[in-house]
Coordinates of C-alpha atoms and ligand atoms in Angstrom, one line a residue:
D1 CA 8.9 -24.6 -12.3
G2 CA 5.7 -26.2 -14.7
T3 CA 3.8 -25.6 -11.6
T4 CA -0.1 -23.5 -12.3
I5 CA -1.8 -21.6 -10.8
D6 CA -5.0 -24.8 -11.6
D7 CA -2.9 -27.1 -9.8
L8 CA -2.9 -24.8 -6.6
I9 CA -6.0 -23.5 -6.2
D10 CA -8.7 -27.3 -7.3
R11 CA -12.1 -25.0 -8.2
D12 CA -14.3 -28.4 -8.4
M13 CA -13.0 -29.6 -5.2
N14 CA -12.9 -25.9 -3.5
E15 CA -8.8 -26.6 -2.3
V16 CA -5.7 -25.1 -2.1
S17 CA -3.0 -26.5 -2.1
L18 CA -0.6 -25.4 1.4
R19 CA 2.4 -24.2 -0.6
V20 CA 1.0 -21.1 -2.3
M21 CA 2.0 -19.7 1.5
N22 CA 5.3 -20.1 0.6
D23 CA 6.6 -19.5 -2.9
K24 CA 8.6 -17.3 -4.3
E25 CA 7.9 -17.8 -7.5
L26 CA 4.9 -17.7 -7.1
Y27 CA 5.2 -14.6 -5.1
E28 CA 7.0 -12.4 -7.7
V29 CA 3.2 -13.8 -10.1
E30 CA 1.0 -11.8 -7.0
M31 CA 3.2 -8.3 -7.4
E32 CA 2.9 -7.8 -10.6
R33 CA -0.9 -8.9 -11.3
I34 CA -2.4 -8.7 -7.7
F35 CA -0.7 -5.8 -5.8
A36 CA 0.6 -3.1 -9.5
R37 CA -2.4 -4.5 -10.8
T38 CA -5.9 -3.2 -8.7
W39 CA -6.0 -0.4 -5.8
L40 CA -4.1 -0.5 -2.3
L41 CA -5.4 0.7 1.1
L42 CA -2.6 4.2 2.3
G43 CA -4.0 5.8 5.0
H44 CA -6.4 8.6 5.7
E45 CA -7.1 11.8 4.8
T46 CA -7.5 13.4 8.0
E47 CA -3.6 12.3 8.5
I48 CA -1.8 15.2 6.4
P49 CA -5.0 18.0 6.9
K50 CA -2.2 20.9 6.5
A51 CA -0.5 21.9 2.4
G52 CA 2.8 19.9 2.5
D53 CA 2.1 17.1 5.2
Y54 CA 3.1 14.1 4.2
V55 CA 3.3 10.3 5.2
M56 CA 5.7 7.2 3.8
R57 CA 3.7 3.9 3.0
D58 CA 4.6 0.9 1.5
M59 CA 2.3 -0.1 -2.3
A60 CA 3.4 -4.6 -1.6
E61 CA 6.9 -3.8 -1.4
D62 CA 7.2 -0.7 -2.7
N63 CA 8.1 2.0 -0.9
V64 CA 6.3 5.6 -1.5
I65 CA 5.5 8.6 -0.2
V66 CA 1.8 10.0 0.7
S67 CA 1.3 14.2 0.5
R68 CA -0.9 16.9 0.3
D69 CA 0.0 19.5 -2.0
R70 CA -0.2 23.2 -2.0
S71 CA -3.8 23.5 -3.6
G72 CA -4.9 20.5 -1.2
E73 CA -4.8 18.2 -3.8
I74 CA -3.1 14.2 -2.7
H75 CA -0.9 13.3 -4.2
V76 CA 1.0 8.9 -4.1
M77 CA 4.2 9.0 -5.7
L78 CA 7.3 6.2 -5.1
N79 CA 10.1 7.1 -2.8
V80 CA 12.3 6.6 -5.3
C81 CA 15.2 8.8 -6.8
P82 CA 15.4 8.6 -10.3
H83 CA 18.9 9.7 -10.1
R84 CA 20.3 7.3 -8.5
G85 CA 17.3 4.9 -6.8
M86 CA 18.2 5.9 -3.2
K87 CA 15.0 7.4 -1.5
V88 CA 13.5 10.9 -1.6
C89 CA 12.4 11.3 2.0
T90 CA 12.9 8.8 4.4
A91 CA 10.9 9.9 7.6
E92 CA 7.5 8.3 8.1
A93 CA 5.7 11.2 8.8
G94 CA 5.9 15.5 8.8
N95 CA 5.4 18.2 6.5
A96 CA 7.7 19.8 3.6
H97 CA 6.8 21.1 -0.1
A98 CA 10.3 20.1 -1.3
H99 CA 11.7 16.6 -0.5
R100 CA 15.0 17.0 -0.9
C101 CA 17.0 13.7 -1.6
I102 CA 20.1 12.9 0.9
Y103 CA 21.8 11.3 -1.2
H104 CA 22.9 14.3 -4.4
G105 CA 20.0 16.6 -4.1
W106 CA 17.9 16.2 -6.4
A107 CA 14.7 17.8 -5.1
F108 CA 10.9 17.1 -5.9
R109 CA 8.4 19.7 -4.3
A110 CA 4.7 17.7 -2.8
D111 CA 3.1 16.7 -6.3
G112 CA 6.7 14.3 -7.3
S113 CA 7.5 17.3 -9.8
F114 CA 11.1 17.4 -10.0
I115 CA 12.8 21.9 -8.6
G116 CA 16.6 20.6 -9.5
A117 CA 19.7 19.8 -8.5
P118 CA 22.5 21.7 -6.7
I119 CA 25.0 22.7 -9.0
E120 CA 23.0 22.0 -11.5
K121 CA 24.8 23.0 -14.2
E122 CA 27.4 20.4 -13.8
Q123 CA 24.7 17.7 -12.7
M124 CA 22.2 18.1 -15.7
H125 CA 25.2 18.8 -18.7
G126 CA 25.1 16.6 -20.9
N127 CA 21.4 16.1 -19.6
K128 CA 18.8 13.8 -23.2
R129 CA 15.8 14.4 -20.7
G130 CA 14.1 17.3 -19.8
K131 CA 13.2 18.5 -16.8
D132 CA 9.7 17.2 -16.8
E133 CA 10.9 13.6 -17.5
L134 CA 12.9 13.5 -14.0
G135 CA 9.9 13.3 -11.9
L136 CA 9.1 10.9 -8.7
K137 CA 6.9 8.3 -10.4
K138 CA 3.0 8.4 -9.5
A139 CA 0.4 6.6 -8.6
K140 CA -2.9 7.2 -9.2
V141 CA -5.2 8.0 -6.5
H142 CA -8.2 7.9 -5.0
L143 CA -10.3 9.3 -2.7
Y144 CA -13.1 7.1 -0.8
G145 CA -14.5 8.8 1.7
G146 CA -11.7 9.8 2.5
L147 CA -9.3 6.9 2.3
I148 CA -6.6 7.0 0.4
F149 CA -6.5 4.8 -1.6
A150 CA -3.5 4.3 -4.8
T151 CA -3.0 1.7 -8.3
W152 CA -0.9 2.3 -10.6
N153 CA -3.7 0.7 -12.7
E154 CA -4.1 3.0 -15.2
D155 CA -7.4 0.6 -16.0
L156 CA -9.3 -0.2 -12.9
P157 CA -11.3 2.9 -12.3
F158 CA -11.7 2.6 -8.5
E159 CA -15.9 2.6 -9.2
E160 CA -15.0 -1.0 -11.1
Y161 CA -12.8 -2.0 -8.2
L162 CA -15.9 -1.5 -6.2
G163 CA -18.9 -2.7 -7.4
D164 CA -21.7 -4.1 -5.6
A165 CA -20.1 -3.0 -2.6
K166 CA -20.5 0.5 -2.9
F167 CA -24.4 0.1 -1.4
Y168 CA -22.5 -1.7 2.0
L169 CA -19.2 0.1 2.4
D170 CA -21.3 3.5 1.9
Q171 CA -23.2 3.1 5.0
L172 CA -18.9 3.1 7.1
F173 CA -17.5 5.4 5.2
C174 CA -19.9 7.4 4.0
R175 CA -22.4 8.0 6.0
T176 CA -21.6 11.5 8.1
D177 CA -21.1 15.4 6.8
S178 CA -17.8 15.3 7.8
G179 CA -16.5 11.6 7.1
L180 CA -14.4 9.7 9.4
E181 CA -11.6 11.0 11.5
M182 CA -8.0 8.1 11.6
L183 CA -7.4 8.7 15.7
G184 CA -3.7 9.3 16.0
P185 CA -0.6 6.8 13.6
P186 CA -1.6 3.5 12.5
Q187 CA -0.2 0.4 14.7
R188 CA 2.6 -1.3 12.8
F189 CA 4.3 -4.6 13.1
V190 CA 5.7 -7.1 11.4
L191 CA 4.6 -10.9 11.3
P192 CA 6.4 -13.8 9.6
C193 CA 3.9 -15.0 7.7
N194 CA 2.4 -14.9 4.3
W195 CA 0.4 -12.2 3.4
K196 CA -2.3 -14.8 1.9
I197 CA -3.6 -16.2 5.4
P198 CA -4.5 -12.7 7.1
G199 CA -6.0 -12.0 3.3
E200 CA -7.7 -15.7 3.0
Q201 CA -9.4 -15.0 7.2
S202 CA -10.3 -11.6 6.3
G203 CA -12.6 -12.9 3.5
S204 CA -15.6 -12.9 6.1
D205 CA -13.7 -15.8 8.2
G206 CA -17.3 -16.4 10.6
F207 CA -16.5 -19.9 12.4
H208 CA -12.6 -19.3 13.4
T209 CA -14.0 -16.7 16.2
L210 CA -16.1 -19.3 17.8
T211 CA -13.0 -21.2 18.4
L212 CA -9.9 -18.9 18.6
H213 CA -11.7 -15.9 20.3
R214 CA -13.2 -18.2 22.2
S215 CA -11.9 -17.4 25.4
L216 CA -11.7 -14.1 25.0
M217 CA -16.1 -14.7 25.3
E218 CA -15.2 -16.8 28.2
G219 CA -13.6 -14.9 30.3
G220 CA -16.8 -12.1 30.0
I221 CA -14.0 -9.7 27.4
M222 CA -15.9 -9.2 24.7
G223 CA -19.7 -8.8 26.6
G224 CA -21.8 -12.1 27.2
T225 CA -20.9 -15.7 28.5
A226 CA -19.8 -18.9 26.8
E227 CA -23.3 -20.0 26.8
S228 CA -25.1 -17.3 25.2
I229 CA -22.6 -16.3 22.2
Y230 CA -20.1 -19.9 21.4
D231 CA -23.7 -22.7 22.0
T232 CA -26.2 -21.3 20.1
A233 CA -24.2 -17.7 18.8
P234 CA -26.8 -15.1 18.2
G235 CA -23.6 -13.0 16.8
M236 CA -23.0 -16.0 13.5
Y237 CA -27.0 -15.1 12.1
G238 CA -27.3 -13.2 9.3
V239 CA -26.5 -12.0 5.5
D240 CA -22.7 -12.9 4.6
L241 CA -22.2 -11.3 1.0
S242 CA -19.4 -10.9 -1.6
V243 CA -18.3 -9.1 -4.6
P244 CA -16.2 -10.8 -7.5
Q245 CA -14.1 -8.4 -7.1
G246 CA -13.1 -10.2 -4.1
H247 CA -14.7 -8.0 -0.8
T248 CA -16.8 -9.6 1.0
L249 CA -18.7 -8.8 4.7
R250 CA -20.7 -9.9 7.5
C251 CA -24.1 -8.4 7.9
L252 CA -25.3 -9.0 11.8
E253 CA -29.1 -9.1 12.7
A254 CA -28.0 -5.7 15.3
A255 CA -31.2 -6.9 18.0
Q256 CA -29.8 -10.7 17.5
T257 CA -26.1 -9.9 17.7
F258 CA -26.2 -7.4 20.7
K259 CA -28.7 -8.1 22.4
M260 CA -25.7 -9.5 24.9
F261 CA -25.6 -5.8 25.6
A262 CA -28.6 -5.0 25.1
D263 CA -32.0 -6.8 25.3
V264 CA -34.4 -4.6 22.7
S265 CA -37.0 -5.2 20.1
F266 CA -36.7 -4.2 16.4
E267 CA -40.4 -4.9 16.7
G268 CA -42.8 -2.8 15.0
K269 CA -40.8 -0.5 15.5
S270 CA -39.6 2.7 12.5
V271 CA -35.6 3.1 11.6
E272 CA -35.5 6.2 13.6
E273 CA -36.9 4.1 16.7
C274 CA -34.0 1.5 16.3
L275 CA -31.0 3.7 15.9
H276 CA -32.0 5.2 18.3
L277 CA -32.1 1.6 20.5
L278 CA -28.6 0.2 19.3
P279 CA -26.5 3.3 17.3
P280 CA -24.6 2.0 15.8
P281 CA -20.8 2.3 16.9
G282 CA -19.4 6.1 16.4
I283 CA -23.3 7.6 16.2
T284 CA -24.4 9.3 18.3
K285 CA -28.2 10.7 19.2
D286 CA -26.9 13.8 16.9
L287 CA -25.2 12.8 14.7
I288 CA -28.8 10.0 13.4
P289 CA -30.0 13.0 11.9
Q290 CA -26.0 13.1 9.2
L291 CA -27.3 8.5 8.5
F292 CA -30.5 10.4 6.3
K293 CA -28.7 13.3 4.7
N294 CA -25.9 10.8 4.0
L295 CA -27.3 8.0 2.6
S296 CA -30.3 6.1 0.8
E297 CA -33.0 5.7 2.7
D298 CA -32.1 1.7 1.9
Q299 CA -28.7 2.3 3.7
V300 CA -29.9 3.9 6.8
K301 CA -32.7 1.2 7.0
Q302 CA -29.6 -2.1 7.2
L303 CA -27.0 -0.3 8.9
A304 CA -29.6 0.9 11.7
T305 CA -30.6 -3.1 11.3
I306 CA -28.7 -5.7 9.8
P307 CA -25.0 -3.6 9.5
P308 CA -21.8 -4.6 7.8
Q309 CA -20.2 -5.7 10.3
V310 CA -17.0 -7.4 9.4
G311 CA -15.5 -7.9 5.8
G312 CA -12.4 -7.4 3.8
M313 CA -11.6 -5.7 0.5
F314 CA -9.8 -7.4 -1.9
P315 CA -7.0 -8.5 -1.5
N316 CA -5.2 -7.0 1.9
I317 CA -7.7 -4.6 4.3
L318 CA -9.9 -6.4 7.1
I319 CA -12.5 -4.5 8.2
A320 CA -13.8 -4.7 12.1
F321 CA -16.5 -2.8 13.0
I322 CA -16.8 -3.9 16.9
F323 CA -19.8 -2.6 18.6
A324 CA -19.3 -2.7 22.8
P325 CA -22.6 0.1 23.9
R326 CA -21.5 2.8 26.9
A327 CA -23.3 1.9 29.6
D328 CA -24.8 5.4 30.0
G329 CA -26.2 3.7 26.7
G330 CA -24.0 6.4 24.1
A331 CA -22.2 5.0 21.1
S332 CA -19.2 3.5 21.6
G333 CA -17.4 0.0 19.5
A334 CA -14.7 0.6 17.6
L335 CA -14.0 1.0 13.7
S336 CA -10.7 -0.4 12.5
L337 CA -8.9 -1.1 9.2
H338 CA -6.2 -3.9 9.1
T339 CA -4.2 -3.8 5.8
Y340 CA -1.1 -6.4 5.4
V341 CA 1.9 -5.7 3.6
P342 CA 3.4 -8.4 1.8
K343 CA 7.2 -7.7 2.5
G344 CA 8.5 -11.1 1.2
P345 CA 6.4 -14.4 0.7
D346 CA 7.2 -15.2 4.4
R347 CA 6.6 -11.4 6.0
V348 CA 3.5 -9.1 6.3
E349 CA 3.4 -6.4 7.2
F350 CA 0.4 -5.6 10.0
V351 CA -0.7 -2.4 10.1
N352 CA -4.1 -0.8 11.8
F353 CA -5.9 2.0 11.6
I354 CA -8.0 3.3 14.1
F355 CA -11.5 5.4 13.3
A356 CA -14.0 7.6 14.7
E357 CA -16.4 10.0 13.2
K358 CA -14.9 14.0 12.5
D359 CA -18.1 15.1 14.8
A360 CA -18.0 12.6 17.1
P361 CA -17.6 14.5 21.1
E362 CA -14.4 14.0 22.2
D363 CA -15.5 11.7 24.5
V364 CA -16.7 9.4 21.9
K365 CA -13.4 9.0 20.1
R366 CA -11.6 8.9 23.6
D367 CA -14.2 4.8 23.8
M368 CA -12.9 4.4 20.2
L369 CA -9.8 4.7 20.1
Q370 CA -9.2 2.7 23.7
N371 CA -11.8 -0.1 22.8
A372 CA -9.7 -1.1 19.3
I373 CA -6.4 -0.5 20.5
W374 CA -7.5 -3.8 23.3
S375 CA -9.1 -5.2 20.6
T376 CA -8.2 -4.6 17.1
G377 CA -4.9 -3.2 17.9
T378 CA -1.2 -5.0 17.5
S379 CA -1.0 -6.0 21.4
G380 CA -4.8 -6.7 21.7
T381 CA -6.8 -9.4 22.8
I382 CA -7.9 -10.2 19.9
E383 CA -5.5 -9.9 17.4
Q384 CA -2.8 -12.0 19.5
D385 CA -4.9 -14.5 18.9
D386 CA -4.8 -14.1 15.1
A387 CA -0.5 -13.1 15.5
D388 CA -0.4 -16.5 17.6
T389 CA -1.8 -18.7 15.2
W390 CA -0.2 -17.1 11.2
P391 CA 3.3 -18.2 11.6
Q392 CA 2.4 -21.3 13.1
I393 CA 0.2 -22.2 9.3
M394 CA 3.6 -20.8 7.5
R395 CA 5.7 -22.6 9.3
N396 CA 4.1 -26.1 7.6
S397 CA 4.4 -24.7 4.9
R398 CA 7.6 -25.6 4.7
G399 CA 7.7 -29.6 5.2
H400 CA 8.4 -32.0 2.8
M401 CA 5.0 -33.5 3.6
S402 CA 3.1 -30.6 4.3
K403 CA 2.9 -29.1 1.5
T404 CA 0.6 -31.8 -0.6
I405 CA -2.0 -30.6 2.8
T406 CA -4.7 -28.1 1.3
L407 CA -6.7 -26.6 2.4
K408 CA -10.7 -27.3 2.6
Y409 CA -13.3 -24.6 1.9
Q410 CA -16.5 -27.6 2.8
A411 CA -18.8 -25.0 4.7
L412 CA -20.4 -24.4 1.6
H413 CA -23.9 -23.6 1.0
G414 CA -24.7 -21.1 -2.9
H415 CA -25.5 -18.4 -2.9
E416 CA -29.5 -17.2 -2.3
R417 CA -31.3 -13.5 -2.0
P418 CA -33.7 -13.1 0.9
E419 CA -36.4 -11.2 0.3
G420 CA -36.7 -7.4 0.0
W421 CA -32.9 -7.5 -0.4
V422 CA -31.7 -4.5 -1.7
G423 CA -28.1 -4.1 -2.2
G424 CA -26.4 -6.1 -4.5
G425 CA -24.1 -9.8 -5.1
D426 CA -24.0 -12.9 -3.6
L427 CA -25.9 -13.4 0.0
Y428 CA -25.2 -16.1 1.7
P429 CA -28.3 -16.0 4.7
G430 CA -27.7 -17.6 7.9
F431 CA -25.3 -18.7 10.4
T432 CA -21.7 -17.7 9.2
K433 CA -20.0 -20.1 6.5
D434 CA -17.2 -20.7 4.4
D435 CA -19.1 -19.0 0.9
T436 CA -17.4 -15.8 1.3
Q437 CA -14.0 -17.4 1.8
W438 CA -13.7 -18.7 -1.8
A439 CA -14.9 -15.5 -2.8
W440 CA -11.9 -13.4 -1.5
W441 CA -10.1 -17.3 -3.5
M442 CA -12.4 -16.6 -6.2
A443 CA -11.1 -13.2 -7.1
Y444 CA -7.3 -14.1 -6.2
Y445 CA -7.5 -16.6 -9.2
D446 CA -9.0 -14.4 -11.1
L447 CA -6.9 -11.7 -10.8
M448 CA -3.7 -14.1 -11.4
T449 CA -4.8 -16.0 -14.4
R450 CA -5.2 -12.8 -16.6
A451 CA -3.2 -12.0 -18.6
Ligands
FES1 FE1 18.7 11.1 -5.4 FE2 21.0 10.7 -6.2 S1 19.9 9.7 -5.7 S2 20.2 12.4 -5.7

């Protein structure tokens, strides 16, 4: 309607019009310029361990089949039959070496290539295309720490998409010999809100933890007390960071943040001693040597002392790495990834993937699964708060007058490199801030204004 992105995002005032949450035309542009151009998380390779295994997922509103072929390679292909547009695969998950369309019977291999059609002589009569042109449309696939990413964009190498965030994300996803294992199928539910409402929160919004989730602190559900968490907020101190690609993380000082669980001091301790005192979630003492093998010395040092804990990968992934040591001093906690998959301008599918280290003992995996379900699961204590809030913002975005309101990013302090910090990106040390969320919007602006 003549509105430009600069009318919606005011880069001088650091404000965003509430209209962006409820605009059909903008949504269509987002589908083309963001969701068809960047890498999207679809699952984990441990979901489909055997040849022929598949799961059905969505790349925004495009339904895709994620499958493993006979050679072990993983493929992602559009679940749209090139004959008349029917869904080729109608099951959520299963094992099949061939997918046969129920409409007229065209069949496709696990790598998407066309096998044939029934009554082929008649069905293919007059066909102007060779069989090799009748396969399912394929997306480009990249496995990162076993996480399955896919994109329709031929020109965006995965390394370029990760940028300087790799140094930090490796510490979560690529740290042990066997890597992560996904615990069960993802939990899913649909919320009546625009994808950017949870999306911008995933840009490491620390302040909402202190207010929206305060009842969890007061109730002792997350450990500690209201005094130790809200008022002095040790869990809010550390280093926030962002990269131009829009990925953000909050790295929290372990000895400070987790005082509520274990009163430890890292003073004069080696990295290995710190890891033994306060092992990162899911890392048992047996797994500690593997950290040194799979990560650089600088990465292990950071993981031990000021680990990346929460944040997001642009455009729609939330990373939640929750610390909850067990009474026996063992490693537990939770590692969840959420994706916020757009389902129209006013609907989002919340998908929750839960992980543990594949080599962790079964009782640790069980604890990690339980912790993730009760905290960041679809009915978890944390997500119930968020799932109540986001639709109310959405509802407000519809009002004639409400649309004139702008979202204000005021806690901006600018970036500053702490002494001795090794990783890249823009760094924001100290108490939590709005800088990373604003960086999320700047990545959004960048993609939306690229021709
Ligand atoms: Fe699939 Fe016709 S639509 S075979």
